[in-house]
Amino acid sequence: MWRAFQARGGQANLKTLARLGEKRRSYARLFGVESYADFTLRRRMALNVGNVQAFLGEVKGELGEREERDLSELRAAKAAELKTAPDTTPLKRWDVGYYLERVKRERLALDQESFRRYFPPQASVDFVFALAGRLFGVGFEPVPQSLWHPDAKAYVVVDAAGRTPLATLYLDLYPRADKYGHAAVWPLRGSSTWSGQLPTAALVTNFDRQGLTIDELETLLHEFGHALHVTLSHTRYAAQAGTAVKLDFVEAPSQMLEEWVYDAQVLALFQQVCASCEPVPADLLARAVQSRSFAKGLQFARQHLYASYDLALHDKDAPDPMALWARMESATPLGYEPGSLFPAGFSHVAGGYGAGYYAYLWSLAIAQDLRTAFAADPLDPAVGRRYRETVLANGGQAPPAELVARFLGRAPSNAAFFEWLER
């Protein structure tokens, strides 16, 4: 089963990927740039390939020992099950997912379903609205409208101080036939102070009507972060509004907000908006926090490999996609498994993230850096207001590094990200 999954896309996709790489290199050279990676990164926060390589090198240095510890733990779990010695028990790539889940379940005994009773859907919406109100000084007023489905709701986003309308937000939370099957935010209209246009966004999810797991609450807050980026934008031109920012920055505001889900002080807002909601037990929340940190070394080492491969794939030379992957994966602790065709199914390189996969890690580093401003108090309205006016309001009309530095009062740093990786 593992081999079949790793071979999806097949040789046909490998040929397509090779042609795509050639076309991208030719395109870059039309502009006098040697590689597609160099061409693309000129318009990103990272600016150039050298900066990305340096960043990925730092990440690799931080992950090395952590990855080895994670693999040793999984190898020991396999050895215990087979009743063999750990040092003579081989760990194969298809073992990883199974033993990760097994060890995690045995150690933490965390059942995501147990959270649904604490996070009813409407209370979860009211929670994120209350959080935004406390931090950013905004309110959400329901507006009766005939929309595309009875489940969809409309809200006017207002400034809490003067009740001035700022934007419109649509929520469509529950699954149904033929609906988009994931969670996302669509900017429907961008802010433009020049024309007087107010922004509009739609937040779409597929949550269970019985309640959310803590993973789903994290998803809601992540997508709400994108929605806030759109609706609290205050840019001169709509083309620079909201999430119209550099690819390697666009996820940072949402990734930052994810952290609030695991803070007991923040979750106490549930009881303010839902009198019947029980608090999440401290031990259950603690196990959820531990679950997020479980096997970080393995998780992020894999992300590092994907980012490094994507960057090398778009270098000035014309590497064979499969040979390049086999060489790079062979240098990892578990090596390359002959016959696997991962590049044939690596859809990100053709889905907007060509020479950009590193952005997931890069934006997470920015997110953790931004979060340091809230370290003393995650609900500090003064810091929240400064964040709204400095980062969210500016959308893409100023360089993200400049906005981050202005908000933090210093140059961006990866230190908080590396500290977070070690937890």
Short mmCIF file of C-alpha atoms in Angstrom, two decimals:
data_model
loop_
_atom_site.label_atom_id
_atom_site.label_comp_id
_atom_site.label_asym_id
_atom_site.label_seq_id
_atom_site.Cartn_x
_atom_site.Cartn_y
_atom_site.Cartn_z
CA MET A 1 0.00 0.00 0.00
CA TRP A 2 2.83 2.40 0.89
CA ARG A 3 4.63 1.64 -2.37
CA ALA A 4 1.45 2.17 -4.39
CA PHE A 5 0.81 5.52 -2.71
CA GLN A 6 4.40 6.63 -3.26
CA ALA A 7 4.11 5.75 -6.95
CA ARG A 8 1.00 7.86 -7.62
CA GLY A 9 1.39 10.04 -10.66
CA GLY A 10 3.83 7.59 -12.21
CA GLN A 11 6.32 8.11 -14.99
CA ALA A 12 3.93 10.37 -16.91
CA ASN A 13 3.99 12.94 -14.12
CA LEU A 14 7.77 12.71 -13.84
CA LYS A 15 8.05 13.62 -17.51
CA THR A 16 5.60 16.50 -17.00
CA LEU A 17 7.60 17.73 -14.01
CA ALA A 18 10.83 17.68 -16.03
CA ARG A 19 9.18 19.67 -18.82
CA LEU A 20 7.76 22.13 -16.31
CA GLY A 21 11.25 22.71 -14.90
CA GLU A 22 12.65 23.34 -18.38
CA LYS A 23 9.89 25.81 -19.23
CA ARG A 24 10.41 27.68 -15.97
CA ARG A 25 14.15 27.96 -16.53
CA SER A 26 13.54 29.24 -20.07
CA TYR A 27 11.04 31.76 -18.76
CA ALA A 28 13.49 33.07 -16.15
CA ARG A 29 16.23 33.44 -18.76
CA LEU A 30 13.96 35.65 -20.88
CA PHE A 31 14.41 38.16 -18.05
CA GLY A 32 18.14 37.64 -17.80
CA VAL A 33 17.97 35.45 -14.68
CA GLU A 34 19.79 32.12 -14.60
CA SER A 35 17.31 30.09 -12.54
CA TYR A 36 13.59 30.07 -11.85
CA ALA A 37 14.33 30.08 -8.12
CA ASP A 38 16.38 33.29 -8.44
CA PHE A 39 13.69 34.82 -10.65
CA THR A 40 10.86 34.00 -8.25
CA LEU A 41 12.60 34.88 -5.00
CA ARG A 42 13.28 38.45 -6.11
CA ARG A 43 9.60 39.08 -5.37
CA ARG A 44 9.48 37.26 -2.04
CA MET A 45 10.34 38.24 1.49
CA ALA A 46 13.43 36.02 1.31
CA LEU A 47 14.77 38.07 -1.67
CA ASN A 48 17.25 35.49 -2.98
CA VAL A 49 18.27 31.84 -3.02
CA GLY A 50 21.21 32.45 -0.70
CA ASN A 51 18.93 33.68 2.08
CA VAL A 52 16.66 30.64 1.75
CA GLN A 53 19.60 28.25 1.74
CA ALA A 54 21.04 29.91 4.84
CA PHE A 55 17.67 29.65 6.60
CA LEU A 56 17.22 26.01 5.66
CA GLY A 57 20.75 25.32 6.82
CA GLU A 58 19.92 26.76 10.24
CA VAL A 59 16.74 24.71 10.41
CA LYS A 60 18.64 21.53 9.56
CA GLY A 61 21.17 22.27 12.29
CA GLU A 62 18.41 22.66 14.84
CA LEU A 63 16.62 19.46 13.80
CA GLY A 64 19.44 16.95 13.52
CA GLU A 65 19.51 15.55 17.06
CA ARG A 66 15.74 15.87 17.49
CA GLU A 67 15.09 13.80 14.37
CA GLU A 68 17.50 11.09 15.55
CA ARG A 69 15.79 10.95 18.95
CA ASP A 70 12.38 10.57 17.31
CA LEU A 71 13.60 7.77 15.05
CA SER A 72 15.23 5.97 17.98
CA GLU A 73 11.94 6.09 19.86
CA LEU A 74 10.04 4.60 16.94
CA ARG A 75 12.69 1.94 16.42
CA ALA A 76 12.42 0.99 20.09
CA ALA A 77 8.63 0.73 19.77
CA LYS A 78 8.97 -1.58 16.77
CA ALA A 79 11.56 -3.68 18.57
CA ALA A 80 9.28 -4.01 21.61
CA GLU A 81 6.43 -5.19 19.41
CA LEU A 82 8.62 -7.70 17.54
CA LYS A 83 10.57 -8.65 20.69
CA THR A 84 13.90 -7.90 19.01
CA ALA A 85 16.89 -5.77 19.98
CA PRO A 86 16.47 -2.08 18.98
CA ASP A 87 19.97 -1.83 17.50
CA THR A 88 19.24 -4.71 15.12
CA THR A 89 15.67 -3.72 14.28
CA PRO A 90 15.40 -1.94 10.93
CA LEU A 91 12.97 0.97 10.68
CA LYS A 92 11.52 1.42 7.21
CA ARG A 93 9.69 4.41 5.80
CA TRP A 94 6.37 2.59 5.85
CA ASP A 95 6.85 1.93 9.58
CA VAL A 96 7.00 5.60 10.51
CA GLY A 97 3.31 6.53 10.33
CA TYR A 98 2.18 3.39 12.15
CA TYR A 99 4.61 3.68 15.05
CA LEU A 100 4.18 7.42 15.33
CA GLU A 101 0.47 6.94 15.91
CA ARG A 102 0.99 3.99 18.21
CA VAL A 103 3.56 5.67 20.47
CA LYS A 104 1.58 8.89 20.53
CA ARG A 105 -1.60 7.09 21.52
CA GLU A 106 0.11 5.04 24.24
CA ARG A 107 1.93 8.01 25.71
CA LEU A 108 -0.77 10.69 25.59
CA ALA A 109 -4.07 8.80 25.36
CA LEU A 110 -5.51 11.83 23.57
CA ASP A 111 -8.88 11.43 21.89
CA GLN A 112 -9.72 14.40 19.67
CA GLU A 113 -13.40 13.48 19.85
CA SER A 114 -13.39 14.24 23.59
CA PHE A 115 -13.05 17.96 22.81
CA ARG A 116 -16.35 18.32 20.96
CA ARG A 117 -18.34 18.76 24.17
CA TYR A 118 -16.21 21.80 25.07
CA PHE A 119 -16.29 23.54 21.68
CA PRO A 120 -19.86 23.82 20.30
CA PRO A 121 -19.78 25.38 16.80
CA GLN A 122 -21.60 28.64 17.57
CA ALA A 123 -19.73 29.08 20.83
CA SER A 124 -16.49 28.54 18.87
CA VAL A 125 -17.45 31.33 16.49
CA ASP A 126 -18.37 33.56 19.40
CA PHE A 127 -15.03 32.69 21.00
CA VAL A 128 -12.97 33.83 18.00
CA PHE A 129 -15.12 36.96 17.73
CA ALA A 130 -14.52 37.70 21.43
CA LEU A 131 -10.79 37.11 20.99
CA ALA A 132 -10.69 39.54 18.06
CA GLY A 133 -12.70 42.04 20.08
CA ARG A 134 -10.33 41.86 23.04
CA LEU A 135 -7.14 42.02 20.98
CA PHE A 136 -8.01 44.16 18.00
CA GLY A 137 -10.90 46.33 19.15
CA VAL A 138 -13.47 45.08 16.64
CA GLY A 139 -16.99 43.67 16.81
CA PHE A 140 -19.05 41.38 14.57
CA GLU A 141 -22.71 42.26 14.05
CA PRO A 142 -24.97 39.71 12.34
CA VAL A 143 -26.77 40.97 9.25
CA PRO A 144 -29.91 39.20 8.00
CA GLN A 145 -29.28 38.38 4.35
CA SER A 146 -30.52 35.87 1.83
CA LEU A 147 -27.31 34.05 0.94
CA TRP A 148 -26.28 31.00 -1.11
CA HIS A 149 -27.40 28.57 1.63
CA PRO A 150 -29.33 28.85 4.91
CA ASP A 151 -26.17 27.78 6.82
CA ALA A 152 -24.23 30.80 5.53
CA LYS A 153 -24.22 33.87 7.79
CA ALA A 154 -23.18 37.46 7.17
CA TYR A 155 -21.54 39.81 9.68
CA VAL A 156 -20.53 43.42 9.52
CA VAL A 157 -17.12 43.93 11.09
CA VAL A 158 -17.14 47.18 13.07
CA ASP A 159 -14.60 49.19 15.00
CA ALA A 160 -15.60 48.67 18.63
CA ALA A 161 -14.89 52.26 19.61
CA GLY A 162 -17.25 54.05 17.22
CA ARG A 163 -19.15 51.13 15.65
CA THR A 164 -17.81 52.29 12.29
CA PRO A 165 -18.26 49.60 9.61
CA LEU A 166 -14.95 48.16 8.48
CA ALA A 167 -15.81 45.11 6.38
CA THR A 168 -18.21 42.25 5.70
CA LEU A 169 -17.47 38.66 6.71
CA TYR A 170 -19.39 35.59 5.54
CA LEU A 171 -19.23 32.29 7.45
CA ASP A 172 -20.24 28.94 5.96
CA LEU A 173 -19.30 26.32 8.53
CA TYR A 174 -21.03 22.99 7.86
CA PRO A 175 -20.61 20.29 5.20
CA ARG A 176 -23.15 19.56 2.46
CA ALA A 177 -23.25 17.93 -0.93
CA ASP A 178 -21.07 19.51 -3.63
CA LYS A 179 -19.54 22.04 -1.25
CA TYR A 180 -15.79 22.78 -1.12
CA GLY A 181 -14.45 20.06 1.15
CA HIS A 182 -11.73 21.80 3.14
CA ALA A 183 -11.26 25.01 5.16
CA ALA A 184 -10.30 28.27 3.47
CA VAL A 185 -10.84 32.01 3.29
CA TRP A 186 -11.63 33.79 0.06
CA PRO A 187 -10.99 37.53 -0.22
CA LEU A 188 -14.05 38.63 -2.20
CA ARG A 189 -13.25 42.33 -2.25
CA GLY A 190 -10.15 44.21 -1.16
CA SER A 191 -9.89 47.35 0.90
CA SER A 192 -9.32 50.62 -0.97
CA THR A 193 -9.18 53.88 0.93
CA TRP A 194 -8.70 55.62 -2.43
CA SER A 195 -12.14 54.52 -3.71
CA GLY A 196 -13.85 54.10 -0.34
CA GLN A 197 -14.28 50.35 -0.89
CA LEU A 198 -14.63 48.21 2.23
CA PRO A 199 -13.24 44.65 2.20
CA THR A 200 -15.28 41.44 2.12
CA ALA A 201 -14.18 37.89 2.91
CA ALA A 202 -15.79 34.45 3.11
CA LEU A 203 -14.61 31.84 5.64
CA VAL A 204 -15.63 28.31 4.66
CA THR A 205 -15.19 25.14 6.74
CA ASN A 206 -16.82 21.71 7.11
CA PHE A 207 -17.24 21.28 10.86
CA ASP A 208 -19.36 18.75 12.71
CA ARG A 209 -22.53 20.35 14.08
CA GLN A 210 -21.97 18.48 17.35
CA GLY A 211 -18.79 20.42 18.11
CA LEU A 212 -15.16 20.93 17.17
CA THR A 213 -12.06 18.97 18.11
CA ILE A 214 -9.13 21.06 19.31
CA ASP A 215 -7.45 20.47 15.95
CA GLU A 216 -10.54 21.90 14.26
CA LEU A 217 -10.60 24.85 16.64
CA GLU A 218 -7.00 25.49 15.60
CA THR A 219 -8.12 25.34 11.96
CA LEU A 220 -10.91 27.82 12.67
CA LEU A 221 -8.52 30.25 14.30
CA HIS A 222 -6.01 29.80 11.48
CA GLU A 223 -8.60 30.63 8.84
CA PHE A 224 -9.96 33.44 11.00
CA GLY A 225 -6.44 34.88 10.94
CA HIS A 226 -6.68 35.09 7.15
CA ALA A 227 -10.14 36.62 7.45
CA LEU A 228 -8.83 39.27 9.83
CA HIS A 229 -5.98 40.03 7.44
CA VAL A 230 -8.58 40.77 4.76
CA THR A 231 -11.24 42.53 6.82
CA LEU A 232 -8.89 44.69 8.91
CA SER A 233 -6.89 45.77 5.88
CA HIS A 234 -6.74 49.53 5.35
CA THR A 235 -4.78 49.93 2.14
CA ARG A 236 -4.96 52.58 -0.54
CA TYR A 237 -5.33 50.05 -3.35
CA ALA A 238 -7.35 46.83 -3.38
CA ALA A 239 -4.55 45.02 -5.23
CA GLN A 240 -2.38 45.39 -2.09
CA ALA A 241 -5.10 44.60 0.44
CA GLY A 242 -5.32 41.83 2.99
CA THR A 243 -3.60 38.61 2.00
CA ALA A 244 -2.15 40.11 -1.20
CA VAL A 245 1.27 39.86 0.41
CA LYS A 246 4.49 37.95 -0.29
CA LEU A 247 3.98 34.18 -0.50
CA ASP A 248 6.49 33.57 2.31
CA PHE A 249 4.59 35.89 4.65
CA VAL A 250 0.93 35.19 3.86
CA GLU A 251 0.58 32.32 6.39
CA ALA A 252 2.40 34.06 9.25
CA PRO A 253 -0.56 35.97 10.80
CA SER A 254 -2.68 32.81 10.77
CA GLN A 255 0.08 30.55 12.06
CA MET A 256 0.64 32.97 14.92
CA LEU A 257 -3.02 32.85 15.99
CA GLU A 258 -3.00 29.04 16.10
CA GLU A 259 -0.98 29.27 19.32
CA TRP A 260 -3.84 30.99 21.17
CA VAL A 261 -5.90 27.77 21.04
CA TYR A 262 -3.56 26.07 23.51
CA ASP A 263 -3.52 28.84 26.12
CA ALA A 264 -5.82 28.31 29.12
CA GLN A 265 -6.15 32.06 29.68
CA VAL A 266 -7.42 32.51 26.13
CA LEU A 267 -9.74 29.49 26.22
CA ALA A 268 -11.41 30.99 29.30
CA LEU A 269 -13.14 33.34 26.86
CA PHE A 270 -15.43 30.41 26.04
CA GLN A 271 -17.08 30.74 29.42
CA GLN A 272 -17.67 34.45 28.78
CA VAL A 273 -19.54 33.79 25.53
CA CYS A 274 -21.15 30.47 26.44
CA ALA A 275 -22.52 30.10 29.96
CA SER A 276 -23.22 26.40 29.48
CA CYS A 277 -19.74 25.55 28.11
CA GLU A 278 -17.52 23.60 30.48
CA PRO A 279 -13.84 24.56 30.74
CA VAL A 280 -11.40 22.15 29.12
CA PRO A 281 -9.78 20.12 31.93
CA ALA A 282 -6.18 21.18 32.54
CA ASP A 283 -4.77 17.68 32.02
CA LEU A 284 -6.61 17.29 28.69
CA LEU A 285 -5.29 20.62 27.45
CA ALA A 286 -1.78 19.70 28.60
CA ARG A 287 -1.93 16.46 26.60
CA ALA A 288 -3.10 18.42 23.53
CA VAL A 289 -0.08 20.71 23.90
CA GLN A 290 2.22 17.69 24.21
CA SER A 291 0.60 16.12 21.16
CA ARG A 292 1.52 19.14 19.03
CA SER A 293 5.14 18.77 20.06
CA PHE A 294 5.32 15.03 19.50
CA ALA A 295 7.87 13.98 16.85
CA LYS A 296 8.59 17.54 15.77
CA GLY A 297 12.02 16.44 14.65
CA LEU A 298 10.63 13.97 12.13
CA GLN A 299 7.86 16.29 10.98
CA PHE A 300 10.05 19.29 10.31
CA ALA A 301 12.99 17.31 8.95
CA ARG A 302 10.63 16.09 6.25
CA GLN A 303 9.42 19.63 5.58
CA HIS A 304 13.06 20.70 5.34
CA LEU A 305 13.71 17.97 2.76
CA TYR A 306 10.70 19.01 0.65
CA ALA A 307 11.77 22.66 0.74
CA SER A 308 15.37 21.82 -0.16
CA TYR A 309 14.28 19.56 -3.01
CA ASP A 310 11.93 22.20 -4.42
CA LEU A 311 14.71 24.78 -4.35
CA ALA A 312 17.22 22.45 -6.03
CA LEU A 313 14.64 21.44 -8.62
CA HIS A 314 14.42 25.07 -9.75
CA ASP A 315 18.17 25.70 -9.84
CA LYS A 316 19.95 26.99 -12.96
CA ASP A 317 20.86 23.47 -14.06
CA ALA A 318 18.26 21.04 -15.36
CA PRO A 319 18.29 18.17 -12.83
CA ASP A 320 16.37 15.01 -13.50
CA PRO A 321 13.54 15.21 -10.92
CA MET A 322 13.70 11.56 -9.90
CA ALA A 323 17.49 11.30 -9.76
CA LEU A 324 17.66 14.48 -7.69
CA TRP A 325 15.07 13.20 -5.23
CA ALA A 326 16.74 9.80 -4.87
CA ARG A 327 20.07 11.49 -4.16
CA MET A 328 18.65 13.92 -1.59
CA GLU A 329 16.46 11.40 0.21
CA SER A 330 19.37 8.94 0.32
CA ALA A 331 21.21 11.46 2.53
CA THR A 332 18.47 11.29 5.20
CA PRO A 333 18.58 8.81 8.13
CA LEU A 334 16.04 6.41 6.61
CA GLY A 335 17.45 6.74 3.10
CA TYR A 336 15.69 6.35 -0.23
CA GLU A 337 13.37 3.45 -0.86
CA PRO A 338 13.90 2.20 -4.45
CA GLY A 339 10.75 2.31 -6.53
CA SER A 340 9.13 5.22 -4.69
CA LEU A 341 8.25 8.14 -6.97
CA PHE A 342 7.53 10.97 -4.57
CA PRO A 343 8.23 13.79 -7.10
CA ALA A 344 5.45 12.46 -9.36
CA GLY A 345 2.90 13.35 -6.67
CA PHE A 346 4.55 16.52 -5.30
CA SER A 347 1.67 18.73 -6.39
CA HIS A 348 2.90 21.87 -4.62
CA VAL A 349 5.52 22.53 -7.29
CA ALA A 350 2.74 22.90 -9.87
CA GLY A 351 0.21 24.49 -7.56
CA GLY A 352 1.69 27.90 -6.82
CA TYR A 353 4.61 26.85 -4.64
CA GLY A 354 7.29 26.25 -7.28
CA ALA A 355 10.54 27.46 -5.67
CA GLY A 356 8.32 28.41 -2.75
CA TYR A 357 7.82 25.37 -0.54
CA TYR A 358 10.28 26.85 1.95
CA ALA A 359 7.58 29.48 2.65
CA TYR A 360 5.79 27.13 5.06
CA LEU A 361 8.83 27.07 7.34
CA TRP A 362 9.79 30.69 6.70
CA SER A 363 6.35 32.05 7.60
CA LEU A 364 6.20 29.84 10.69
CA ALA A 365 9.47 31.40 11.85
CA ILE A 366 7.94 34.85 11.34
CA ALA A 367 4.78 33.75 13.18
CA GLN A 368 6.73 32.62 16.23
CA ASP A 369 8.69 35.87 16.18
CA LEU A 370 5.48 37.92 16.04
CA ARG A 371 4.09 35.94 18.97
CA THR A 372 6.91 37.08 21.25
CA ALA A 373 5.21 40.48 21.49
CA PHE A 374 2.28 38.76 23.24
CA ALA A 375 4.45 36.63 25.57
CA ALA A 376 3.59 38.62 28.71
CA ASP A 377 -0.15 38.62 28.02
CA PRO A 378 -1.79 36.89 25.03
CA LEU A 379 -4.84 39.11 25.49
CA ASP A 380 -3.06 42.47 25.77
CA PRO A 381 -5.29 44.93 23.85
CA ALA A 382 -2.51 47.50 23.45
CA VAL A 383 -0.24 45.00 21.72
CA GLY A 384 -3.18 43.68 19.70
CA ARG A 385 -4.14 47.13 18.52
CA ARG A 386 -0.56 47.85 17.53
CA TYR A 387 -0.46 44.59 15.60
CA ARG A 388 -3.72 45.43 13.83
CA GLU A 389 -2.55 48.89 12.81
CA THR A 390 1.03 47.91 11.92
CA VAL A 391 0.75 44.46 10.31
CA LEU A 392 -2.85 43.66 9.39
CA ALA A 393 -3.93 47.09 8.19
CA ASN A 394 -1.03 47.44 5.79
CA GLY A 395 -1.65 44.29 3.76
CA GLY A 396 0.94 44.20 1.00
CA GLN A 397 1.53 47.93 0.62
CA ALA A 398 4.79 47.76 2.59
CA PRO A 399 7.52 45.08 2.71
CA PRO A 400 6.65 42.43 5.34
CA ALA A 401 10.11 42.59 6.94
CA GLU A 402 9.55 46.30 7.48
CA LEU A 403 6.11 45.71 9.04
CA VAL A 404 7.43 42.97 11.34
CA ALA A 405 10.35 45.16 12.44
CA ARG A 406 8.04 48.09 13.05
CA PHE A 407 5.72 45.96 15.17
CA LEU A 408 8.45 44.23 17.18
CA GLY A 409 10.72 47.26 17.45
CA ARG A 410 13.65 45.23 16.12
CA ALA A 411 14.74 43.23 13.11
CA PRO A 412 13.01 39.85 12.55
CA SER A 413 14.72 36.88 14.20
CA ASN A 414 14.50 33.09 13.97
CA ALA A 415 15.33 32.61 17.65
CA ALA A 416 11.72 32.13 18.80
CA PHE A 417 11.11 29.58 16.04
CA PHE A 418 14.13 27.51 17.02
CA GLU A 419 13.12 27.67 20.68
CA TRP A 420 9.61 26.49 19.68
CA LEU A 421 11.09 23.59 17.71
CA GLU A 422 12.85 22.37 20.85
CA ARG A 423 9.70 22.15 22.95
#
